[in-house]
XYZ file of C-alpha atoms in Angstrom:
445
model
C -0.270 0.151 -0.064
C 2.895 2.267 1.077
C 4.704 1.689 -2.293
C 1.165 2.123 -4.259
C 0.959 5.826 -2.682
C 4.698 6.771 -3.341
C 3.676 5.720 -6.760
C 0.631 7.830 -7.098
C 2.315 10.809 -5.367
C 5.418 10.774 -7.811
C 2.625 10.815 -10.939
C 1.275 13.737 -9.278
C 4.362 15.423 -9.429
C 4.908 14.561 -13.182
C 1.829 15.781 -13.956
C 2.215 18.953 -12.365
C 5.603 19.674 -14.142
C 4.359 21.351 -16.970
C 1.715 23.368 -15.076
C 4.999 24.615 -13.066
C 6.661 25.479 -16.319
C 3.684 27.956 -17.289
C 5.274 30.391 -14.894
C 9.110 30.772 -15.317
C 8.761 33.692 -12.920
C 8.012 31.661 -9.959
C 10.789 31.894 -7.227
C 10.970 28.296 -7.373
C 11.588 27.682 -10.824
C 14.727 27.968 -13.232
C 13.962 29.620 -16.480
C 16.393 28.193 -17.658
C 15.185 24.892 -17.023
C 11.405 25.627 -18.228
C 12.705 26.649 -21.445
C 14.913 23.114 -21.824
C 11.751 21.044 -20.731
C 9.900 22.761 -23.538
C 12.915 22.227 -26.213
C 12.980 18.577 -24.591
C 9.528 18.221 -25.534
C 9.609 19.537 -29.089
C 12.492 16.976 -29.760
C 10.149 14.211 -28.479
C 6.987 15.169 -30.648
C 9.255 15.588 -33.555
C 10.614 12.177 -32.787
C 7.061 10.879 -33.048
C 5.489 12.802 -35.605
C 7.780 14.411 -37.970
C 7.289 12.960 -41.636
C 11.449 13.120 -42.369
C 11.785 11.225 -38.633
C 14.428 9.001 -39.892
C 16.730 12.005 -40.152
C 16.067 13.142 -36.926
C 19.517 12.494 -34.465
C 18.858 9.764 -31.869
C 19.903 11.895 -29.042
C 19.120 15.666 -28.143
C 20.695 17.831 -25.773
C 18.872 20.585 -25.195
C 21.868 22.701 -23.240
C 23.161 23.360 -26.745
C 20.222 25.411 -27.333
C 19.362 28.783 -26.472
C 15.513 29.249 -27.739
C 12.572 27.122 -29.130
C 13.206 28.207 -32.730
C 16.984 27.260 -32.407
C 15.724 23.743 -31.745
C 13.415 23.233 -34.343
C 16.060 24.694 -36.899
C 18.954 22.137 -36.089
C 16.289 19.299 -36.301
C 14.560 20.533 -39.698
C 15.288 18.426 -42.348
C 16.578 21.521 -44.857
C 16.579 19.609 -48.059
C 13.087 19.504 -48.789
C 11.428 21.384 -45.225
C 10.771 24.967 -46.043
C 7.673 24.792 -43.729
C 8.041 23.359 -40.649
C 7.449 26.601 -37.852
C 6.584 27.178 -34.038
C 3.725 29.783 -33.288
C 0.691 29.602 -30.621
C -2.714 27.807 -30.051
C -4.119 31.109 -30.414
C -2.525 32.595 -33.477
C -2.446 29.177 -35.345
C -6.766 28.983 -35.031
C -7.000 32.720 -35.806
C -4.957 32.367 -39.052
C -7.073 29.155 -40.252
C -10.302 31.143 -39.493
C -9.272 34.317 -40.756
C -8.483 36.428 -37.920
C -6.018 39.027 -38.992
C -4.261 40.904 -35.890
C -1.965 43.745 -36.416
C -2.047 43.946 -40.382
C -3.223 46.729 -42.543
C -4.464 44.117 -44.598
C -2.954 44.268 -47.981
C -0.457 42.334 -50.446
C 2.394 43.779 -52.780
C 4.108 42.696 -55.723
C 6.931 43.939 -57.947
C 6.777 43.978 -61.723
C 9.825 43.637 -63.753
C 11.012 46.910 -63.836
C 10.411 46.723 -59.736
C 7.613 49.006 -59.495
C 5.724 47.937 -56.654
C 1.833 47.736 -56.630
C -1.093 46.508 -54.361
C -1.936 43.359 -55.479
C -5.154 42.683 -53.425
C -7.115 44.166 -50.438
C -8.788 42.601 -47.550
C -12.683 44.395 -47.644
C -12.712 45.160 -43.931
C -9.026 45.726 -43.058
C -7.547 49.068 -42.937
C -6.661 49.161 -46.255
C -9.731 47.866 -47.909
C -11.817 50.349 -45.638
C -9.524 53.298 -46.650
C -10.548 52.531 -50.164
C -7.203 50.835 -51.747
C -7.342 49.117 -54.919
C -5.063 46.345 -56.795
C -3.318 48.340 -59.097
C -2.226 51.169 -56.922
C 1.535 51.724 -57.441
C 3.496 52.339 -54.446
C 5.894 55.619 -54.848
C 7.029 55.839 -51.029
C 6.392 54.445 -47.668
C 7.293 56.702 -44.572
C 8.456 59.225 -46.818
C 11.170 57.191 -48.121
C 11.623 55.879 -51.880
C 10.892 52.077 -52.487
C 14.199 51.461 -53.617
C 15.863 52.590 -49.966
C 14.244 49.431 -48.426
C 16.188 47.055 -50.711
C 18.015 44.269 -48.905
C 21.902 43.262 -49.620
C 20.358 40.033 -50.715
C 17.936 41.422 -53.123
C 14.904 41.388 -51.016
C 13.119 43.894 -49.371
C 12.396 45.098 -45.837
C 9.562 47.579 -45.674
C 10.067 48.381 -41.827
C 6.242 48.186 -40.996
C 6.534 47.936 -37.500
C 5.362 45.075 -35.218
C 2.172 43.192 -35.967
C 0.255 44.921 -33.464
C -2.880 47.265 -33.566
C -2.166 51.108 -34.008
C 1.207 51.204 -35.676
C 0.916 53.803 -38.065
C 2.676 54.207 -41.632
C 2.154 56.580 -44.492
C 2.085 55.327 -48.129
C 2.265 57.612 -51.501
C 0.426 55.911 -54.389
C 0.235 56.790 -58.386
C -3.559 55.946 -59.052
C -4.003 53.860 -62.484
C -5.503 57.929 -63.680
C -2.103 59.079 -63.209
C -3.041 61.263 -60.424
C -1.117 60.549 -56.772
C -2.582 60.416 -53.390
C -1.106 59.725 -49.865
C -2.452 57.305 -46.998
C -1.808 57.166 -43.560
C -3.626 54.127 -41.940
C -3.090 52.067 -38.720
C -2.737 48.219 -38.212
C -5.618 46.723 -36.978
C -7.518 43.199 -35.814
C -9.967 42.378 -38.517
C -11.946 39.429 -40.429
C -10.236 38.582 -43.804
C -12.597 37.684 -46.856
C -10.856 34.491 -48.983
C -12.474 35.419 -51.844
C -11.515 38.615 -53.488
C -13.644 38.635 -56.544
C -16.312 36.465 -58.543
C -18.130 37.184 -61.616
C -19.767 35.776 -64.607
C -18.464 36.594 -68.218
C -20.591 36.200 -71.548
C -17.660 34.940 -73.923
C -19.680 33.868 -76.752
C -22.363 30.717 -75.791
C -20.317 30.131 -73.048
C -20.523 31.620 -69.644
C -17.553 31.426 -67.625
C -17.009 31.940 -63.893
C -13.750 33.584 -62.933
C -13.225 33.346 -58.966
C -10.037 34.945 -57.218
C -9.412 32.849 -53.952
C -6.648 34.331 -52.054
C -6.565 31.660 -49.195
C -8.065 28.323 -47.782
C -9.915 29.513 -44.519
C -12.588 28.061 -42.649
C -15.562 29.945 -41.266
C -15.013 30.130 -37.582
C -17.429 27.613 -35.896
C -18.876 25.645 -38.562
C -18.958 21.970 -38.205
C -17.687 20.151 -40.057
C -14.886 22.027 -41.002
C -15.603 24.101 -44.041
C -16.110 27.788 -45.405
C -19.220 30.213 -46.228
C -17.553 31.761 -48.611
C -17.044 28.860 -50.815
C -20.820 27.680 -50.458
C -22.391 31.214 -51.429
C -19.635 31.456 -54.474
C -20.602 28.189 -55.726
C -23.894 28.631 -55.135
C -23.942 31.315 -57.147
C -21.815 30.069 -59.789
C -24.152 27.199 -59.961
C -27.251 29.515 -60.215
C -25.465 31.161 -63.150
C -25.248 27.496 -64.842
C -21.654 28.370 -65.875
C -19.777 26.106 -68.765
C -16.136 26.907 -67.735
C -14.471 28.158 -64.300
C -11.281 30.157 -64.106
C -10.029 30.092 -60.433
C -7.463 32.430 -59.637
C -4.857 31.070 -57.095
C -2.016 33.225 -57.843
C -1.376 34.549 -54.300
C -2.955 31.681 -52.266
C -0.314 29.933 -49.898
C -2.824 27.512 -48.945
C -4.320 27.010 -45.453
C -7.401 24.385 -44.818
C -7.149 20.891 -46.170
C -10.764 20.201 -45.090
C -11.580 23.416 -47.001
C -9.951 22.437 -50.310
C -11.866 19.093 -50.098
C -14.890 21.143 -50.064
C -13.818 22.945 -53.259
C -12.981 19.893 -54.904
C -16.400 18.037 -54.504
C -18.292 21.327 -55.956
C -15.674 21.340 -59.200
C -14.795 17.219 -59.433
C -16.659 15.737 -62.241
C -19.866 13.647 -61.500
C -17.577 10.158 -62.789
C -15.660 11.435 -59.936
C -17.986 10.770 -57.259
C -16.699 7.894 -54.685
C -13.159 7.705 -56.017
C -9.645 8.674 -54.286
C -9.363 12.290 -53.863
C -6.395 11.922 -51.850
C -4.018 9.879 -49.903
C -2.008 10.907 -46.574
C 1.111 9.206 -45.625
C 2.883 9.688 -42.159
C 6.163 8.416 -41.084
C 6.312 4.554 -40.445
C 5.586 5.218 -36.333
C 2.467 6.767 -37.561
C 1.076 4.851 -40.101
C -2.371 4.212 -38.253
C -3.118 8.036 -39.522
C -2.444 7.190 -42.843
C -5.979 7.699 -44.628
C -7.526 7.973 -47.739
C -10.222 10.420 -48.646
C -13.027 10.172 -51.653
C -14.459 12.587 -53.894
C -18.594 13.191 -52.732
C -19.839 15.570 -55.481
C -21.690 18.558 -54.342
C -23.905 20.419 -56.390
C -24.585 20.385 -60.009
C -21.418 21.672 -61.818
C -20.633 19.995 -65.150
C -16.830 21.025 -65.795
C -14.929 19.235 -68.497
C -11.873 21.417 -67.165
C -10.857 23.522 -64.600
C -8.436 27.038 -65.767
C -6.165 27.706 -62.798
C -4.253 31.169 -62.788
C -1.121 30.577 -60.841
C 2.216 31.769 -59.774
C 5.070 31.067 -56.977
C 2.562 32.022 -54.619
C 0.583 29.491 -55.115
C 1.582 26.890 -52.716
C 0.297 23.969 -50.408
C -3.664 23.653 -50.544
C -3.186 25.348 -53.969
C -1.153 22.456 -55.190
C -3.022 20.142 -53.556
C -6.090 21.284 -55.592
C -4.466 21.131 -58.898
C -3.043 17.389 -58.019
C -6.136 16.166 -57.157
C -8.251 16.880 -60.093
C -5.491 15.968 -62.903
C -6.607 12.092 -62.813
C -10.355 12.993 -63.451
C -10.210 16.208 -65.776
C -8.183 18.505 -67.803
C -6.435 21.265 -65.641
C -4.881 24.193 -67.156
C -2.446 26.051 -65.579
C -1.983 29.779 -66.677
C 0.481 32.453 -65.358
C 3.773 30.788 -63.551
C 5.009 27.734 -62.164
C 3.716 26.742 -58.477
C 5.531 26.904 -55.327
C 6.031 23.235 -54.559
C 4.831 21.628 -51.421
C 3.248 18.576 -51.789
C 3.546 17.767 -47.995
C 0.952 19.162 -44.997
C 1.246 19.797 -41.169
C -1.064 19.410 -38.526
C -0.581 21.230 -34.920
C 1.004 18.930 -32.084
C 0.509 20.886 -28.754
C -2.732 18.732 -28.095
C -0.648 15.729 -28.422
C 2.564 16.801 -25.704
C 1.316 18.081 -22.220
C 4.410 20.277 -21.987
C 3.897 21.902 -25.120
C 0.200 22.755 -24.295
C 0.607 24.178 -21.026
C 3.796 26.374 -22.402
C 1.593 27.658 -24.952
C 3.979 26.118 -27.690
C 2.544 25.185 -30.474
C 4.809 23.062 -32.538
C 3.587 23.044 -36.624
C 6.086 20.439 -38.208
C 5.556 18.891 -41.630
C 3.768 15.553 -40.958
C 2.489 13.902 -43.956
C 2.771 13.843 -47.629
C -0.379 13.892 -49.823
C -0.565 11.884 -53.021
C -3.717 11.930 -55.580
C -5.124 9.142 -57.083
C -2.494 8.200 -59.268
C -0.162 8.306 -56.275
C 1.367 11.229 -57.185
C 3.060 13.002 -54.353
C 6.561 14.066 -55.548
C 6.342 18.191 -56.768
C 8.950 19.847 -54.434
C 9.923 22.247 -57.455
C 6.284 22.984 -58.245
C 3.760 22.313 -61.167
C 4.836 24.187 -64.629
C 2.240 26.565 -66.218
C 1.098 25.215 -69.384
C 1.306 28.901 -70.567
C 3.402 31.396 -68.720
C 1.738 34.725 -68.319
C 3.680 37.600 -66.405
C 1.167 39.018 -63.557
C -0.541 42.195 -64.535
C -0.171 44.637 -61.469
C -1.622 47.597 -63.094
C -5.017 46.331 -63.473
C -7.887 45.345 -61.065
C -9.532 41.922 -60.667
C -12.850 43.439 -62.951
C -10.476 44.470 -65.650
C -10.632 41.844 -68.720
C -7.745 42.862 -69.804
C -5.650 42.018 -67.001
C -3.130 39.737 -69.284
C -3.553 36.797 -67.124
C -7.318 36.967 -67.198
C -7.201 37.954 -70.625
C -5.051 34.751 -71.705
C -7.652 32.489 -69.742
C -10.605 33.929 -71.800
C -8.710 33.486 -74.910
C -7.471 30.027 -74.099
C -11.462 29.313 -73.402
C -12.774 31.111 -76.697
C -9.946 30.226 -79.107
C -7.996 27.003 -77.934
C -4.681 29.087 -77.607
C -3.385 32.267 -76.192
C -1.694 35.286 -77.926
C 1.922 35.477 -78.621
C 2.191 38.583 -77.827
C 0.471 38.105 -73.897
C 3.242 35.365 -73.484
C 5.824 37.637 -75.299
C 5.314 40.053 -72.088
C 5.845 37.205 -69.672
C 8.466 37.913 -66.817
C 9.657 35.919 -63.755
C 9.639 38.194 -60.728
C 12.213 38.595 -58.611
C 10.144 38.680 -55.509
C 7.374 37.011 -54.343
C 5.451 37.931 -51.016
C 5.739 34.087 -50.079
C 9.414 34.566 -50.047
C 9.137 37.707 -47.678
C 7.712 35.736 -44.717
C 8.501 32.454 -42.393
C 6.432 29.979 -40.670
C 2.321 30.818 -40.373
C 2.598 33.722 -42.085
C 4.109 31.699 -45.063
C 1.001 30.554 -45.443
C -1.058 33.269 -45.375
C 1.010 36.210 -46.332
C -0.010 39.929 -45.811
C 1.151 43.148 -44.928
């Protein structure tokens, strides 16, 4: 009985350890030891779930590292892993449901002459409320010419301050009509919109849907996980009885697999119903997590092919959508080659008491995703069928925007004007390259 009581007390102390580690300012706790406990938990979780677990060392000494980030960087399989990151559970949940905090709500892009433009604007963000539009050209930020923000490695650091509400920045623009305007706005918290634009074009005898989709985000509180914006968009396209669909994913860095599946079920032909959509593959220790998801056709769209506008900014779930449809229908890519992310993640704090207690969310690569043809190796991205440069000077509703025009030309004529493709350029910088971690999947300023 005595031994049983000692074991019970010992178990209580073990279970209490993570709770103690939540408060590094406690007089009884060494902050260094708290950090070491978390770092050890990162290693143990990686050894259990990391897709490239066989590339990890067998032993780990947390004393060799001064931060959680250093631990993850040391463990990451750098040859292929460009995405594993650390965050908090709150930040992770907020990002995947579109809740932005401390941002202006705008995308930036660069043309072949290193002119900078607004690429997209979130409707309810500070920039959207101030009336900013795609096609506005940046001339200055906080009184400095854009060229002054160029870094030694060829990138750009715009020094917009921390991601906190109330941070102010001033921007000078040239508008499409040639006039100039200067705007000062504050960073704020707001709900993003994934659908940036949708319309239906009459193209001869065809109706063509154009859908600009910026991120695969779920609507908070919906069960099962899905997007109400997606439902509304496809109800609109079905009501319009479209014959063709152009999905614009040029700035879509990924997001929720569940929302991707929701979209796939609307687009897929009826012949795919009940057949393999995708297969997840985990490491050998977690083979019981492997699963196959089949199509479950939703709605009455009857599409023979899909046109997708892509760029290097099209990654992760954007590529999953392309990969899953390829075995069942023609998928034509117009724009530029995609990023190359055939792998995915899920957060691990719910599997580790120490990570959870310390509000450390570890999100490493945990699985690869293959389509019905078992294609899962596209780390170089999907090549565009037609290379067409991004036309940053025109807004979404302008049919002369080069990538939109190219898509409509292809649908109408079966080919694309050589002049449009002749003007192709590969940007020296894409917004997806400016961020790390969680922001890489949902890039914005």
